[in-house]
Short mmCIF file of C-alpha atoms in Angstrom, two decimals:
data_model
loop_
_atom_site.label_atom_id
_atom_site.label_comp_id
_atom_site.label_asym_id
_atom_site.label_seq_id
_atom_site.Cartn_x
_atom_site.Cartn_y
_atom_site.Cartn_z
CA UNK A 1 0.00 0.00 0.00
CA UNK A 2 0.91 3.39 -0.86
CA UNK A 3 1.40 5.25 1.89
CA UNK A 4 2.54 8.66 0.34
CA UNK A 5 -1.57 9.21 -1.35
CA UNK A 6 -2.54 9.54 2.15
CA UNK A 7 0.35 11.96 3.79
CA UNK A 8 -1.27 15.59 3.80
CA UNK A 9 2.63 17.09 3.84
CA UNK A 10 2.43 17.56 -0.37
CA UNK A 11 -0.90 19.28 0.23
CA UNK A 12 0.36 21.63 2.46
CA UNK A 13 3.30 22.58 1.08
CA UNK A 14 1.31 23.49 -2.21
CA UNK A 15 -1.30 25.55 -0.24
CA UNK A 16 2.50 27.22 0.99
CA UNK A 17 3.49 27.96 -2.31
CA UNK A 18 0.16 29.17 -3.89
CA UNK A 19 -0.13 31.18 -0.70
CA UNK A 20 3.56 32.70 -1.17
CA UNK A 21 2.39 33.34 -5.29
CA UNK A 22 -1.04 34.88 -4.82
CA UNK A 23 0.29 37.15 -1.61
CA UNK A 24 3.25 38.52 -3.82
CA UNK A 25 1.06 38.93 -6.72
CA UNK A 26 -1.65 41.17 -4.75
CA UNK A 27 1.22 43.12 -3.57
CA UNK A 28 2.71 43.53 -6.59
CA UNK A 29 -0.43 44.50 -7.65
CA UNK A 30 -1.00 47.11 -5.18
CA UNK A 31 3.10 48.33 -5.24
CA UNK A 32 2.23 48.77 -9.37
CA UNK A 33 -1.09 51.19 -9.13
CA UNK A 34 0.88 53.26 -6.27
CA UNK A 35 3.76 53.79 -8.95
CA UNK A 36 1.12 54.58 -11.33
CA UNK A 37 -0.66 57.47 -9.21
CA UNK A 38 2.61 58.45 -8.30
CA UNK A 39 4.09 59.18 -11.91
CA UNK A 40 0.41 60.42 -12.87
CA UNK A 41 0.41 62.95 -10.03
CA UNK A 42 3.88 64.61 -11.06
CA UNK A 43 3.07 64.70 -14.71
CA UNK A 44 0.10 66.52 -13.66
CA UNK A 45 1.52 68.85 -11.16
CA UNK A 46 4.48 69.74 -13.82
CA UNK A 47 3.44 68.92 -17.69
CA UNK A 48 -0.41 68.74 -17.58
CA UNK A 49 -0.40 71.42 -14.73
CA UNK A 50 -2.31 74.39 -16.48
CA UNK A 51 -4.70 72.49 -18.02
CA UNK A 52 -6.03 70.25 -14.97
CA UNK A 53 -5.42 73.96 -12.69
CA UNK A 54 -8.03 75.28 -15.53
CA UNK A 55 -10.15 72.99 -15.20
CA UNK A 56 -10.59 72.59 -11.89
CA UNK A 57 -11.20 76.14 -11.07
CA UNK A 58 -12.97 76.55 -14.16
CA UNK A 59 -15.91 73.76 -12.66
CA UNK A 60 -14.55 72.61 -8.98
CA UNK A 61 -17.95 70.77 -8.90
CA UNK A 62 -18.48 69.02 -11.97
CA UNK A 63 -14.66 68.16 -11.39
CA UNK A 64 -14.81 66.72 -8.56
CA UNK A 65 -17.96 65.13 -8.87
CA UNK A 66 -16.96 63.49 -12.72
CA UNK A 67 -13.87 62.04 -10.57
CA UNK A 68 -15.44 60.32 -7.19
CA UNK A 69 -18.84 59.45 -9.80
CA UNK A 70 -16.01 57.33 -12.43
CA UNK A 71 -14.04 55.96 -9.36
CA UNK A 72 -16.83 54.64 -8.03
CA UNK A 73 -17.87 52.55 -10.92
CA UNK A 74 -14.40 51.29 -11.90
CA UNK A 75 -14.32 50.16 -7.90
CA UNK A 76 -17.39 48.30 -8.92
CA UNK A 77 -16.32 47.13 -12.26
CA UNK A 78 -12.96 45.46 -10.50
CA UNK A 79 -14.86 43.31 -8.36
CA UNK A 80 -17.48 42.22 -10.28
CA UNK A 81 -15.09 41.28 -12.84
CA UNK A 82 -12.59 40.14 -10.49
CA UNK A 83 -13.39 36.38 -10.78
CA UNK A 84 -14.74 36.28 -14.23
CA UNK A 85 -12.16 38.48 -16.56
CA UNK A 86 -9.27 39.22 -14.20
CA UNK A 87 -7.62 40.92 -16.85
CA UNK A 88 -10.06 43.71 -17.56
CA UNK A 89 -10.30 43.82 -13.62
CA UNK A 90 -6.59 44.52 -13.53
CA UNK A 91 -6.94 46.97 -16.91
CA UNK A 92 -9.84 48.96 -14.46
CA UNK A 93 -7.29 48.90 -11.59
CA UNK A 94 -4.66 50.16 -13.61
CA UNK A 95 -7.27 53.27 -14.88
CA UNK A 96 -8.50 53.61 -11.58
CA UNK A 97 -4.46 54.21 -9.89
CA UNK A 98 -4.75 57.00 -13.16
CA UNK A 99 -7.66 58.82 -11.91
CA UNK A 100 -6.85 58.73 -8.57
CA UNK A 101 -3.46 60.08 -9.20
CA UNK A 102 -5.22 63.01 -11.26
CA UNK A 103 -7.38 63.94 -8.37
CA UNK A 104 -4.39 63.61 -5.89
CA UNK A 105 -2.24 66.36 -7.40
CA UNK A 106 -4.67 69.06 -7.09
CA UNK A 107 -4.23 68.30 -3.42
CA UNK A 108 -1.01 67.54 -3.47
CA UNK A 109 0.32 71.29 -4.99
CA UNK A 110 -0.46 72.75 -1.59
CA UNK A 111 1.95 70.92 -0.18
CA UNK A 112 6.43 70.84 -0.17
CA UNK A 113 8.04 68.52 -1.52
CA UNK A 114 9.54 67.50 2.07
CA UNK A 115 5.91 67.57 3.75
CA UNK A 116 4.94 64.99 0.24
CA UNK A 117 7.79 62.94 1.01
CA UNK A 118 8.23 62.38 4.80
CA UNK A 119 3.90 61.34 4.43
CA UNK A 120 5.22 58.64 1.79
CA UNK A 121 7.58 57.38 3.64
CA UNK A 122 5.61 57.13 6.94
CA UNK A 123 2.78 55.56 5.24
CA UNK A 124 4.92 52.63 3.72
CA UNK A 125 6.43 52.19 6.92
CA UNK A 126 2.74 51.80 8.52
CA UNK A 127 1.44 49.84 6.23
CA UNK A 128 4.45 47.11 6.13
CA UNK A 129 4.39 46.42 9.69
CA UNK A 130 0.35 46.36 9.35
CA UNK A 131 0.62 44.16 6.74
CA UNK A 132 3.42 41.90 7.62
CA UNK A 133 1.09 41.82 11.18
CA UNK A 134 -2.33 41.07 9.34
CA UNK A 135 -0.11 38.07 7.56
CA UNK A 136 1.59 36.45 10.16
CA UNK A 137 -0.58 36.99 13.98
CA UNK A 138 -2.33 33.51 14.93
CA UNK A 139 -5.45 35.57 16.37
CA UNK A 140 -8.98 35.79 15.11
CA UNK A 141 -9.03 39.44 13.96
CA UNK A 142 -12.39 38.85 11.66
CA UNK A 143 -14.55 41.08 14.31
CA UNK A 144 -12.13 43.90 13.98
CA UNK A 145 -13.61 45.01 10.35
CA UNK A 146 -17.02 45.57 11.69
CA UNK A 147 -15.47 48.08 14.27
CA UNK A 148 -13.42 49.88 12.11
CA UNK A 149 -15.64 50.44 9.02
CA UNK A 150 -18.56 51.65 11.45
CA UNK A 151 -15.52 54.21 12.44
CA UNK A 152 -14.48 55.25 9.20
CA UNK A 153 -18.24 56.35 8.66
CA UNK A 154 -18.06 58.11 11.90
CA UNK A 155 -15.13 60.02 10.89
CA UNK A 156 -16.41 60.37 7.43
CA UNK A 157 -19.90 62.09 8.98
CA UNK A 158 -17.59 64.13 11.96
CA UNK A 159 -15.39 65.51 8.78
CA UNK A 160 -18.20 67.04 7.03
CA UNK A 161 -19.49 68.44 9.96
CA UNK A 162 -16.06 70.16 10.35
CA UNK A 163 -16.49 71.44 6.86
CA UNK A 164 -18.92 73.50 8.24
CA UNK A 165 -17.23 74.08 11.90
CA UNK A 166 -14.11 74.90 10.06
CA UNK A 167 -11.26 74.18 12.91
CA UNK A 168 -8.78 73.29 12.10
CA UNK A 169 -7.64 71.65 15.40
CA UNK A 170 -10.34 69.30 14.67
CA UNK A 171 -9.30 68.07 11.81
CA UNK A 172 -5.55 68.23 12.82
CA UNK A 173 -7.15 65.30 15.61
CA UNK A 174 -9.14 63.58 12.73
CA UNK A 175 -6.10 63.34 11.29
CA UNK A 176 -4.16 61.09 13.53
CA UNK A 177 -7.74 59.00 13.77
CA UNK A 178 -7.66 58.47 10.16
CA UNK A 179 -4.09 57.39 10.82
CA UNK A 180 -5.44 54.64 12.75
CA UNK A 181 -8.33 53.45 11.51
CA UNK A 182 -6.06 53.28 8.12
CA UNK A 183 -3.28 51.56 9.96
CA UNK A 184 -5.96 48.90 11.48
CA UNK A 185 -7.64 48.15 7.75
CA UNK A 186 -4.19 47.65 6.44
CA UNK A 187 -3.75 45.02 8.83
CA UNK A 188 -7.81 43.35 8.52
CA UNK A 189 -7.31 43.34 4.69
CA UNK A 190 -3.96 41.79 4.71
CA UNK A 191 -5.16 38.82 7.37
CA UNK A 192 -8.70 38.62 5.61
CA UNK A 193 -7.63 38.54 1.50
CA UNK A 194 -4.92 35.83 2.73
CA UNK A 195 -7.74 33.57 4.29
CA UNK A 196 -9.84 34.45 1.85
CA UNK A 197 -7.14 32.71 -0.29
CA UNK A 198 -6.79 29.68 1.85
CA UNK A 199 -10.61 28.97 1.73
CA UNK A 200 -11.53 29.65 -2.16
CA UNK A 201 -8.11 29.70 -3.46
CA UNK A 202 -8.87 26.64 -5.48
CA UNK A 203 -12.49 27.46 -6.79
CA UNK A 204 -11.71 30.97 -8.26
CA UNK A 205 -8.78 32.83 -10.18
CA UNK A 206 -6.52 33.80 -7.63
CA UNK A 207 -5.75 36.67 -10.24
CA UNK A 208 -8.65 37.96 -9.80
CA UNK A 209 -8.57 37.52 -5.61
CA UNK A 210 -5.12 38.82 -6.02
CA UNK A 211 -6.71 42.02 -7.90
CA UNK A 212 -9.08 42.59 -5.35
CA UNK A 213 -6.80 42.65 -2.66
CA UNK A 214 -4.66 44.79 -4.03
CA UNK A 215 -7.74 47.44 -4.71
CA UNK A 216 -8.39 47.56 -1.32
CA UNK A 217 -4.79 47.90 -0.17
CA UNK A 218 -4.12 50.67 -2.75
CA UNK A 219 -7.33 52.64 -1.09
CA UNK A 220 -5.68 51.66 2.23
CA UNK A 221 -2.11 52.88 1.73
CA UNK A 222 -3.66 56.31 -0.32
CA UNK A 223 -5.87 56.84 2.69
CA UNK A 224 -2.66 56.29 5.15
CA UNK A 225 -0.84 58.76 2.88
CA UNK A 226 -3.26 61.47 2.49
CA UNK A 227 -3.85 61.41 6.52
CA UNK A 228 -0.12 61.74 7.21
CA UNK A 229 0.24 64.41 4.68
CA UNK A 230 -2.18 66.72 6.73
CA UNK A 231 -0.13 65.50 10.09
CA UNK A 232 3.21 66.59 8.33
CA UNK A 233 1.39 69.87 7.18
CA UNK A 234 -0.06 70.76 10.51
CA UNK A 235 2.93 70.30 12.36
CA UNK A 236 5.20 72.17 10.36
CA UNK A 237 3.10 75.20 10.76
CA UNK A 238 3.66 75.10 14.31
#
């Protein structure tokens, strides 16, 4: 009798390996649209800068608004095509890092280089520990989404109350919250996209999983990045 069809060690070491592929394709994934908001941001801060300045204070409405509608439905077209035509979900994501990187460097101008910079590198230092966290702790962490998205919306609500209020204390504060409830959602979509791996890994494209993830740890890092940037700014004005 063979003895070898019956030894689960193979089957784990290929869950290992596919694990080890998909998580360095997500990230890869997620490292590539970052690149790609980044270079779309300069070249529309530097070459593109007087028409996008135009246009925004031309219509800072129907800007705006054409951005966060177009976002929105590419966010939906990547995951419903995520499992079905991972390649046009990627193509979206790719678009998607675009936009967003056009809509970044209007805010970005108000701010120096070094404030830009010191944010970026703060960020990526957040989110790898988050991440490297949210992939390796043994603890059940599945609860911990609940609580943080219901804060995000809290924040989201307080901040547009302070549009109105105007302080800028207050948002210096919601600041360092945003900070955290980033830092935390790295680390939940890191742990949760890996066992979402483990458990339908082998039922769907794990391009497409791998696509997803890295959507939602793109809007993680941005988020992390756009929160430190206001940090950096309020404290060097002090």
């Amino acid at each position: 009798m063979n003895n070898f069809q019956n030894d689960p060690q193979p089957r784990t070491i290929n869950t290992q390996i596919g694990l080890r592929s998909f998580l360095s394709k997500m990230y890869g994934f997620m490292a590539l649209a970052v690149l790609v908001s980044a270079i779309t941001a300069y070249l529309s801060m530097t070459v593109f800068a007087e028409a996008i300045n135009s246009a925004f204070a031309a219509h800072p409405f129907w800007f705006l608004m054409i951005f966060i509608v177009s976002m929105f439905v590419m966010i939906g077209g990547i995951q419903k095509n995520a499992t079905r035509n991972p390649a046009m979900s990627f193509t979206l994501l790719m678009v998607f890092a675009v936009v967003f990187g056009v809509e970044m460097s209007v805010t970005l101008q108000l701010y120096t280089g070094a404030t830009i910079g010191g944010a970026f590198v703060a960020a990526t230092a957040v989110f790898g520990t988050m991440a490297v966290i949210g992939n390796t702790t043994k603890r059940d962490i599945s609860k911990l989404g609940t609580h943080l998205f219901a804060a995000l919306i809290g924040l989201i609500v307080a901040s547009i109350v302070n549009l109105f209020l105007q302080s800028e204390m207050i948002s210096y504060i919601f600041s360092y919250i945003g900070v955290l409830i980033f830092a935390g959602l790295s680390m939940w979509d890191s742990n949760n996209m890996r066992k979402m791996y483990l458990q339908y890994g082998d039922q769907v494209s794990s391009t497409g999983l791998a696509v997803t993830g890295a959507l939602q740890l793109y809007l993680d890092f941005v988020n992390l990045f756009l929160y430190f940037i206001q940090i950096f700014a309020g404290s060097s004005r002090d």
